[in-house]
XYZ file of C-alpha atoms in Angstrom:
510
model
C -122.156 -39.924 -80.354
C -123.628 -37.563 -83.130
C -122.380 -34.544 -81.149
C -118.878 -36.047 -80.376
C -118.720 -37.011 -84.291
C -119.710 -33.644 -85.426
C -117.034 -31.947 -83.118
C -114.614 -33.759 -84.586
C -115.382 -33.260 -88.029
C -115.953 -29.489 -87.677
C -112.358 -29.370 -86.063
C -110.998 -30.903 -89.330
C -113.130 -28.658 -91.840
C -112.828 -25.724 -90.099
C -108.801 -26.117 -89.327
C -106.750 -27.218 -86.422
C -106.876 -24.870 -83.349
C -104.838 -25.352 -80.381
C -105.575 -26.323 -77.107
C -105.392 -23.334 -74.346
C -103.036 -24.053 -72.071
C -101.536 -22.607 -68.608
C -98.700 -21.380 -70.183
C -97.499 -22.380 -73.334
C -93.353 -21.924 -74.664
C -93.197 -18.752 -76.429
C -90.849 -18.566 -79.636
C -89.131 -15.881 -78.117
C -89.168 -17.195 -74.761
C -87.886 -20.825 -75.773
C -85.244 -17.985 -77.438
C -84.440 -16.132 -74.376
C -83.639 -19.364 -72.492
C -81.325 -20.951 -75.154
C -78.572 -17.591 -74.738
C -79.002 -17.817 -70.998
C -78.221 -21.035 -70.989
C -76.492 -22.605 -74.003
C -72.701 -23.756 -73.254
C -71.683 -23.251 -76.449
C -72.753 -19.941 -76.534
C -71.058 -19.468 -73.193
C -67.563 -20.677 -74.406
C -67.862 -17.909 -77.325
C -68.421 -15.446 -74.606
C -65.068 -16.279 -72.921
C -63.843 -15.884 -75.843
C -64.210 -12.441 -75.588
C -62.938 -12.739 -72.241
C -59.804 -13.830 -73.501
C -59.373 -11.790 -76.496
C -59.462 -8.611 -73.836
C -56.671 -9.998 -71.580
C -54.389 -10.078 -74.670
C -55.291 -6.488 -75.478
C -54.501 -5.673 -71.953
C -51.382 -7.746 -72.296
C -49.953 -5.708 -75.980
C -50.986 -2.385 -73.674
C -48.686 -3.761 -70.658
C -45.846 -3.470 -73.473
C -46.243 0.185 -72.881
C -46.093 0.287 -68.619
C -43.561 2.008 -66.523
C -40.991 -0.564 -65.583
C -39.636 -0.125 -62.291
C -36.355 -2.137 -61.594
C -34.727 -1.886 -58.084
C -30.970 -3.536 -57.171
C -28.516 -3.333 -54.977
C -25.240 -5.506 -54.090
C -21.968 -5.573 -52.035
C -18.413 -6.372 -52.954
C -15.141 -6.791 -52.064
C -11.420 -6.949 -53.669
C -7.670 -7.677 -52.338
C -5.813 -6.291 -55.254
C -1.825 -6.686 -55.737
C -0.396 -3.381 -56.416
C 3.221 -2.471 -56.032
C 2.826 1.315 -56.528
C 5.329 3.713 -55.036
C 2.769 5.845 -53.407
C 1.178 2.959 -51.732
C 2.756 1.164 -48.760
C 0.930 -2.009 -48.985
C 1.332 -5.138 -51.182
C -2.401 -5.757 -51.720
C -4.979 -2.709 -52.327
C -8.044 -4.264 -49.786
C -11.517 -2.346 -50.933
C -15.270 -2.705 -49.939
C -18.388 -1.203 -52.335
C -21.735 -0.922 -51.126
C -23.991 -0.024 -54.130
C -27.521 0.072 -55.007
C -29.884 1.388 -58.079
C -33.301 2.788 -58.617
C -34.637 2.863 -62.234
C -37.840 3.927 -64.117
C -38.054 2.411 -67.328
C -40.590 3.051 -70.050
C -41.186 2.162 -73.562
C -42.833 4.680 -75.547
C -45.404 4.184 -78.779
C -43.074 5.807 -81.150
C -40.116 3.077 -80.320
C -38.542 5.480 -77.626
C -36.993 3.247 -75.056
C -35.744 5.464 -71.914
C -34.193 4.820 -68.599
C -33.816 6.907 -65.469
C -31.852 5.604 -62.794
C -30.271 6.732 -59.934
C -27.266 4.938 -58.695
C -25.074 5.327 -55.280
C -22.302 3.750 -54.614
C -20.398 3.645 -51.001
C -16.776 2.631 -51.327
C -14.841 2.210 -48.188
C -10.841 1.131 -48.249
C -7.620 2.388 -49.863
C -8.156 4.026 -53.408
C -6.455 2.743 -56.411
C -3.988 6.526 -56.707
C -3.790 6.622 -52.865
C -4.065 10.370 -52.808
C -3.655 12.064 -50.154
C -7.225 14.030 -49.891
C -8.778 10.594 -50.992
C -12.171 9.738 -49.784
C -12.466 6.605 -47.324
C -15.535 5.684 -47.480
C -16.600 7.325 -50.220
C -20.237 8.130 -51.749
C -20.876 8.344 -55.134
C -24.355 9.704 -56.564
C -25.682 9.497 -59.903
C -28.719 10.409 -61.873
C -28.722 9.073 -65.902
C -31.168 9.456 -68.392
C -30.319 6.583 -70.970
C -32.655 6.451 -74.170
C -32.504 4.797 -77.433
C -34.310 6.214 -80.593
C -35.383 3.828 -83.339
C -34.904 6.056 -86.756
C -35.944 3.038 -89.567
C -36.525 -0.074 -88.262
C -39.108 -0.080 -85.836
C -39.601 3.833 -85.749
C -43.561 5.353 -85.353
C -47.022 4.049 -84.106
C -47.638 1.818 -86.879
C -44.739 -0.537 -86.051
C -44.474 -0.390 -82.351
C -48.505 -0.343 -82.158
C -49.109 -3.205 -84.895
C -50.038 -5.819 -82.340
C -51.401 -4.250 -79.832
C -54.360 -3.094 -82.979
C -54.112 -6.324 -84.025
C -54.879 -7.690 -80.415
C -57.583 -5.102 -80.505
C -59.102 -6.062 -84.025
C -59.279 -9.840 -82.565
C -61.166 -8.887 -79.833
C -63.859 -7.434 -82.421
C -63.547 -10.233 -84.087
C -64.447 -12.768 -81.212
C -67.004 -9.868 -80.030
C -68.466 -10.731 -83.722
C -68.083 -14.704 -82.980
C -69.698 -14.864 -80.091
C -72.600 -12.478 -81.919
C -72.651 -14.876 -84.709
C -72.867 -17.708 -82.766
C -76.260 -16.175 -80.924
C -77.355 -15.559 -84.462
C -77.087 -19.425 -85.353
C -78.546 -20.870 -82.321
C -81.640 -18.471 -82.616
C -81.625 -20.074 -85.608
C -81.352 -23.248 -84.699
C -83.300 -22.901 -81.647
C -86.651 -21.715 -84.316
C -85.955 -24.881 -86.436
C -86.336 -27.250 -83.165
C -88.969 -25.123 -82.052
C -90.992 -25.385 -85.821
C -90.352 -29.438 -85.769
C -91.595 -30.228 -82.453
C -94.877 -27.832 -83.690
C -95.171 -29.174 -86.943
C -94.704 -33.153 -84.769
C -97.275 -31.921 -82.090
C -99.919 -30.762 -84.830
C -99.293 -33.999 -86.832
C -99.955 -35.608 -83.620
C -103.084 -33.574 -83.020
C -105.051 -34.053 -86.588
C -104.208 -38.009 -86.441
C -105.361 -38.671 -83.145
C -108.278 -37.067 -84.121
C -108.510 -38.944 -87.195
C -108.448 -41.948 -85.351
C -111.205 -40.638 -83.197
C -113.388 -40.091 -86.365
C -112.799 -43.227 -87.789
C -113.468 -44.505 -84.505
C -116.753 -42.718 -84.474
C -116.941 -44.841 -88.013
C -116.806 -48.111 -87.181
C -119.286 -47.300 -83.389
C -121.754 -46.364 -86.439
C -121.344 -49.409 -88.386
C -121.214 -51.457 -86.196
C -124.620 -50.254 -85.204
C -125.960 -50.547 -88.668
C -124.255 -54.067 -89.218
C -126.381 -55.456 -86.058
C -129.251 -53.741 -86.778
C -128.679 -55.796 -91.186
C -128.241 -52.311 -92.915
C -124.872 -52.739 -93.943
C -122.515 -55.994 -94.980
C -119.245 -56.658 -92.379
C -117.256 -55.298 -95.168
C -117.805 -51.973 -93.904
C -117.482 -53.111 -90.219
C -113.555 -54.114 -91.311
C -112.993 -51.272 -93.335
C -113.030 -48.858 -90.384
C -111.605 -51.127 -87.917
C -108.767 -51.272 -90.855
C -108.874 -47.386 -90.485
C -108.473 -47.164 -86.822
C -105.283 -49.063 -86.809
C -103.872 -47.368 -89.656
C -104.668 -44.466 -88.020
C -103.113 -45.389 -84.451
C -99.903 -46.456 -86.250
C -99.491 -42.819 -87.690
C -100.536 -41.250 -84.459
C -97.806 -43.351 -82.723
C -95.417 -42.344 -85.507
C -96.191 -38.240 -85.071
C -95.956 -39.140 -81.407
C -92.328 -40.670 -81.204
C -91.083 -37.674 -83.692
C -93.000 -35.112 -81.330
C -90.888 -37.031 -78.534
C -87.490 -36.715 -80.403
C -87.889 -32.984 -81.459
C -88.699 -32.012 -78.214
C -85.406 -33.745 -76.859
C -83.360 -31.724 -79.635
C -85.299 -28.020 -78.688
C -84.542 -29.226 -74.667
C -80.572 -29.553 -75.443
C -80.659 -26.762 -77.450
C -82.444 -24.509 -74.254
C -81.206 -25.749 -71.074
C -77.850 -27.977 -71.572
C -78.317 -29.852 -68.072
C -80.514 -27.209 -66.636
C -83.791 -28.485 -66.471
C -86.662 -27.549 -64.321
C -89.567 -28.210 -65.598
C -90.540 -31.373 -67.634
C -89.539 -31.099 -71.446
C -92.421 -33.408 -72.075
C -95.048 -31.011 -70.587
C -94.002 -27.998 -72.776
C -96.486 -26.358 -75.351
C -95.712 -24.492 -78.449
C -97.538 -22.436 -80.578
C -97.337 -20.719 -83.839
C -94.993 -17.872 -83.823
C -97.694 -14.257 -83.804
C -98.035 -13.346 -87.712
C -96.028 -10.927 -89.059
C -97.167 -8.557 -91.195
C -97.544 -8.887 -94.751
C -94.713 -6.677 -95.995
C -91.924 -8.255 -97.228
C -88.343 -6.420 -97.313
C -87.544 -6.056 -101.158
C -84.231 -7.816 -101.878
C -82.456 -5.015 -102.644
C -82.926 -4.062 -98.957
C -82.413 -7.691 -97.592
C -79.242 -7.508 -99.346
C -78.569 -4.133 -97.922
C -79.064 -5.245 -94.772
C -77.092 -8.514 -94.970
C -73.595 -6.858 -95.865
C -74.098 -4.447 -92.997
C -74.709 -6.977 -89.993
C -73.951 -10.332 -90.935
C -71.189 -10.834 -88.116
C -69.366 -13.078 -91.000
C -69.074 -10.187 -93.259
C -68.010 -8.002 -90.777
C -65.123 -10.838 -89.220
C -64.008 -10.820 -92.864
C -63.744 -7.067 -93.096
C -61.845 -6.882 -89.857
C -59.577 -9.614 -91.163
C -57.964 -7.970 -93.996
C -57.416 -4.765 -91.189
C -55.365 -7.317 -89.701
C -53.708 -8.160 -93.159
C -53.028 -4.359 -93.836
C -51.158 -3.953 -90.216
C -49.167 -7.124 -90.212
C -48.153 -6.036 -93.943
C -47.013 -2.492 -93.054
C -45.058 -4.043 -90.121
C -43.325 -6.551 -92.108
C -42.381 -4.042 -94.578
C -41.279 -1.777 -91.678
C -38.875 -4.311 -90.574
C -37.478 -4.695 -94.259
C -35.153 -1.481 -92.979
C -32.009 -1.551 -91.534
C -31.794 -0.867 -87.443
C -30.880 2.999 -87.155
C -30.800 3.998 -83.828
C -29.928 7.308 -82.184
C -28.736 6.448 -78.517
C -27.692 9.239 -76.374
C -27.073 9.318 -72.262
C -26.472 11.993 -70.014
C -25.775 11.713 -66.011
C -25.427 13.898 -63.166
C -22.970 13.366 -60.630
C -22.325 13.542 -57.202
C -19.695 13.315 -54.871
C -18.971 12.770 -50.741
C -16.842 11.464 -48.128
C -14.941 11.301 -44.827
C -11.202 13.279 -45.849
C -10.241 12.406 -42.674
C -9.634 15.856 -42.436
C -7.140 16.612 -45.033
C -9.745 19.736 -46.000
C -11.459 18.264 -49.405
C -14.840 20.206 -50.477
C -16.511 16.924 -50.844
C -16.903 16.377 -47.345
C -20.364 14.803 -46.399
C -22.601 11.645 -46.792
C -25.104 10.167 -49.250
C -27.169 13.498 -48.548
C -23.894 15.434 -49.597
C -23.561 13.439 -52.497
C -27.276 13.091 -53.727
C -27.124 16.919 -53.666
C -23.815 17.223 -55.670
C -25.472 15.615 -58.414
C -28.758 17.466 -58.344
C -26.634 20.678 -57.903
C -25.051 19.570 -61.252
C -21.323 19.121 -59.316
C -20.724 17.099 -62.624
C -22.085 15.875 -65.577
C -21.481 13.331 -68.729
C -23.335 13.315 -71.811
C -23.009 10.946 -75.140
C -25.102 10.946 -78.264
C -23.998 8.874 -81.206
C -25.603 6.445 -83.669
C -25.566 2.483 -84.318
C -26.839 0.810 -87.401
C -27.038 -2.818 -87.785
C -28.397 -5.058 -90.153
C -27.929 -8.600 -91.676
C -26.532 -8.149 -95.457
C -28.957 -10.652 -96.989
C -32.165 -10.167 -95.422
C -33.508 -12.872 -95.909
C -36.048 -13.209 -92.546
C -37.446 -9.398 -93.083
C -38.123 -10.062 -96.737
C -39.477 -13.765 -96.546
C -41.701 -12.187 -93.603
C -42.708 -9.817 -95.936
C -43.637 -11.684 -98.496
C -45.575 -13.750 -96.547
C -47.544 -11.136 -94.682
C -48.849 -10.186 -98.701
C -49.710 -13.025 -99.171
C -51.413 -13.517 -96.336
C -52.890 -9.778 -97.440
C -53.945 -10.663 -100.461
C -55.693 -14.089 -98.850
C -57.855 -11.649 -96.724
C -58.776 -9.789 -99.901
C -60.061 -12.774 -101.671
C -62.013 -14.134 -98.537
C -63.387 -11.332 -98.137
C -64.932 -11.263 -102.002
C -65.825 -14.700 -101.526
C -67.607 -14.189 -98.209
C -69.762 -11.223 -100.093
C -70.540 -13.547 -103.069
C -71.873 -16.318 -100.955
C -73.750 -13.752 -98.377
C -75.314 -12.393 -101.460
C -76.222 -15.887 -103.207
C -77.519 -16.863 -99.222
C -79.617 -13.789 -98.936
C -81.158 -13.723 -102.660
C -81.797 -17.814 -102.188
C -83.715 -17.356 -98.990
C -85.469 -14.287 -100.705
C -86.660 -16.407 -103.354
C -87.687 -19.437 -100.953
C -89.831 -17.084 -98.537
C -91.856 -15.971 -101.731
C -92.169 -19.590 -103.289
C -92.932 -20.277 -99.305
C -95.727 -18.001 -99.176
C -97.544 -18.758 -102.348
C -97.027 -22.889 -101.309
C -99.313 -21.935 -98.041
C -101.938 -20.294 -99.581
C -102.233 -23.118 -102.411
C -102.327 -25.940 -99.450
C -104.830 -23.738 -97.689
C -106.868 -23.653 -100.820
C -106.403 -27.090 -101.238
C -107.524 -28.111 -97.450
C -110.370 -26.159 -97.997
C -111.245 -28.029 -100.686
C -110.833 -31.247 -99.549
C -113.153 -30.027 -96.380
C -115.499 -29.277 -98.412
C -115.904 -32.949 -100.004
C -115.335 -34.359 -96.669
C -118.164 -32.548 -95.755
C -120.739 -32.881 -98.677
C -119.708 -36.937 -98.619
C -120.774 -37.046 -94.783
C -124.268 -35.543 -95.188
C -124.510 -37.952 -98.780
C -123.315 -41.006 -95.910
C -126.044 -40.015 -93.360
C -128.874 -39.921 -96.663
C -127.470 -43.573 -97.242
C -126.237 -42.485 -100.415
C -122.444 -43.333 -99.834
C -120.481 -46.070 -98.300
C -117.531 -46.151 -95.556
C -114.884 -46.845 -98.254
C -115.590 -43.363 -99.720
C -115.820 -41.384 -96.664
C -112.394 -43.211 -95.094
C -111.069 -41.772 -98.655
C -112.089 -37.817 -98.023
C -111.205 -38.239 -94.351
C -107.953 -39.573 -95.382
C -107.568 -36.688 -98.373
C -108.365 -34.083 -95.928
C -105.864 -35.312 -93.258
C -103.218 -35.564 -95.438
C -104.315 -31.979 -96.748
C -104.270 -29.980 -93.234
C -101.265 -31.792 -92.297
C -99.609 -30.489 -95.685
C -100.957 -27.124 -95.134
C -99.414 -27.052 -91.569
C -96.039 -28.605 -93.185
C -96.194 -25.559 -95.873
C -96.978 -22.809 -92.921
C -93.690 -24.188 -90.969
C -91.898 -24.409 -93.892
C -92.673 -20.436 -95.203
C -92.026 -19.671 -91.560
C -88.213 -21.138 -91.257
C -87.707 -19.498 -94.844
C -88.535 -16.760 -93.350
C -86.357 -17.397 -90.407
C -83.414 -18.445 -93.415
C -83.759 -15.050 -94.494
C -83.656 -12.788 -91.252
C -80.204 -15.612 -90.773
C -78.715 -14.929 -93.518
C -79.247 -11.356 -92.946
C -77.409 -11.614 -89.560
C -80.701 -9.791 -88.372
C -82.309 -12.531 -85.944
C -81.858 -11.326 -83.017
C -82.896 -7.527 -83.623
C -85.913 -9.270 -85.011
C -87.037 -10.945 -81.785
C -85.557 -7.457 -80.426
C -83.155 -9.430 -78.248
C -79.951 -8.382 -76.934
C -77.177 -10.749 -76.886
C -75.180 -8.726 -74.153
C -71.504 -8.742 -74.432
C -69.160 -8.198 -71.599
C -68.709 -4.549 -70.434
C -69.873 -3.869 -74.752
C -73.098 -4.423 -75.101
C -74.548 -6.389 -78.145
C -72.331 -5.239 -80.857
C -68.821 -4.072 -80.606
């Protein structure tokens, strides 16, 4: 009994050390498995997904159109012309059309078609050398040339960079989502060690007071020592047992919230046979605020969203204000066109087929041109300037996020600063402290053994130097989250644990 007893009291002067085990969860390991397989974290990802099909969508905007028609008609006109002998004028039209269409990035819309068209009956000036059937060919080039409204990159390109800023923006979300669950994932992992170490120093508590009341009980049969003392440990067991139990249940509980947090319906091994150990120390250099802050306004992915977000602002705002002008277009056309047909011999030069004709127009046989202008615009205005004056708005918004985004980063980082210090010098006064109260727990024993004390007085030191270790393990978690809180609030966390939170076909950060 005298060796278990002085095991157990050298594990409480000395400090707590953990158990080895097989293989214990890793920080960065419990890390790892939470953006592997964290749903929420998932759903952020397809947001990035998503936010690249409507780039690829605002770039469609911008394809080569190809259109393709074709249709047959006919027509039983009256006519009573003199040089017709017929009451009706009968007519049949084959005709068909191949177009490439394209919309360019400066607002140039163009159109290049080529059109045929058989006609087979009686023409309307029954001419002689007239054509029956007949085969028209023609090649036009139709454009239309935005001059005000809508004219340049920055108005015909506005959404497509504003499709393109989103997807940095959910590239950003989904990296600032990683950065809160590793996060959240090291405050689950902290509770269920600072639970499991509770757990640990009461249960051996219990065994010491245990080892207590075997002694006593001794002593009380062999008339050393009243009953009284008997009770007092038995009274020190229980109490002890109850806050084992206690440290037990929260053990169980954190474990459920760091099991969620990891595997979200994919577990395969037993939550309740997991490990965890203190993160490795890091070394004592501390980043001076001035570069925490530093640091902070270059990667938080908040900071950076916020940035991007008055981009937006600036590009929706020089749209609007582009569509404030009136619509000045310059529209032109020009065709080529061909000509061919059976003259049932009466000797025209436009004898042939839809060869003959094709190669009338490319052989320029004729041509038509026509440039002019259109303008058009509603007198009042009111839509383009009400658009306008919302998209400033919405401008100046952005503007004032963004300043208020900065403020609060900088208030985040220089709290969490200010925490890990206080932090620091709280674990090295509760390590002082446990110290301390080891060292009373200790001298009291030896003055219990002489016969000099009673159990009352050593239940008292064990009790004081329980409550001491368990304080100095509560400060050491707590200096390690604020130090977590910091490398947060920096929007550093997961170059910390030098961990890449992979984004499709982009890598970590876009």
């Amino acid at each position: 009994m005298k060796i278990r007893k002085g095991w157990i009291v050298t594990l409480l002067v000395v400090g707590f050390a953990s158990p080895v085990v097989a293989e214990p969860l890793a920080l960065k390991e419990a890390l790892v498995m939470g953006l592997q397989h964290n749903f929420d974290l998932k759903v952020a990802q397809l947001d990035v997904v998503r936010s690249e099909g409507a780039v690829m969508a605002q770039e469609g905007r911008f394809d080569v159109m190809l259109e393709l028609s074709g249709g047959q008609s006919e027509a039983e006109i009256p006519t009573a012309s003199a040089l017709y002998p017929g009451d009706t004028l009968e007519t049949e039209s084959l005709s068909g059309e191949a177009a490439l269409a394209k919309q360019f990035d400066i607002g140039l819309q163009s159109r290049l078609s080529l059109q045929g068209v058989r006609t087979e009956g009686a023409s309307s000036d029954a001419l002689a050398d007239q054509l029956d059937p007949s085969y028209q060919a023609n090649l036009v080039l139709d454009f239309t040339q935005p001059l005000l409204k809508d004219f340049g990159w920055d108005a015909n390109l506005a959404d497509l960079k504003v499709a393109e800023t989103r997807r940095q923006q959910a590239a950003l979300a989904y990296l600032g989502r990683a950065e809160q669950l590793v996060a959240e994932i090291e405050a689950a992992y902290l509770e269920l060690l600072q639970a499991n170490e509770e757990q640990r120093y009461y249960t051996l508590a219990r065994d010491l007071a245990q080892e207590l009341l075997a002694g006593n009980e001794r002593k009380l049969d062999a008339g050393l020592i009243p009953v009284s003392e008997v009770n007092q440990a038995r009274s020190a067991v229980a109490g002890r047992e109850e806050s084992m139990l206690l440290a037990e249940q929260r053990a169980s509980v954190a474990r459920n919230v760091l099991a969620d947090l990891l595997l979200h319906g994919e577990l395969t091994t037993p939550a309740s046979a997991w490990e965890v150990d203190f993160p490795p120390q890091e070394g004592n250099t501390v980043l001076s605020l001035e570069v925490a802050l530093a640091k902070g306004f270059k990667q938080r992915p908040d900071l950076r969203s916020a940035r991007l977000d008055t981009e937006v602002r600036h590009i929706e705002l020089a749209y609007a204000d582009n569509q404030r002008w009136p619509r000045l277009d310059l529209v032109g056309s020009f065709a080529l066109n061909g000509l061919a047909g059976d003259d049932a011999g009466a000797g025209s030069r436009y004898v042939g087929d839809w060869n003959d004709a094709l190669d009338g127009a490319l052989a320029e046989d004729g041509n038509q041109w026509y440039a002019g202008l259109s303008i058009s615009m509603p007198l009042q205005n009111r839509g383009a300037r009400g658009a306008y004056n919302a998209a400033e708005a919405s401008d100046r918004q952005a503007l004032y996020a963004l300043q208020r985004a900065e403020i609060g980063a900088e208030h985040a980082i220089r709290t969490a600063w200010t925490n890990l210090g206080l932090g620091k010098q709280r674990f090295e006064v509760a390590t002082r402290a446990a110290e301390l109260a080891a060292i009373t727990l200790e001298q009291e024993s030896r003055r219990l053994t002489e016969g000099l004390s009673d159990t009352f007085r050593v239940l008292s030191y064990q009790d004081a130097l329980v409550a001491a270790r368990i304080r100095e393990v509560a400060a050491r978690i707590d200096y390690q989250q604020a130090l977590n809180a910091l490398y947060q609030v920096m929007g550093n966390s997961l170059e910390r644990y030098e961990i890449a939170a992979a984004l499709p076909r982009e890598g970590a950060r876009p």
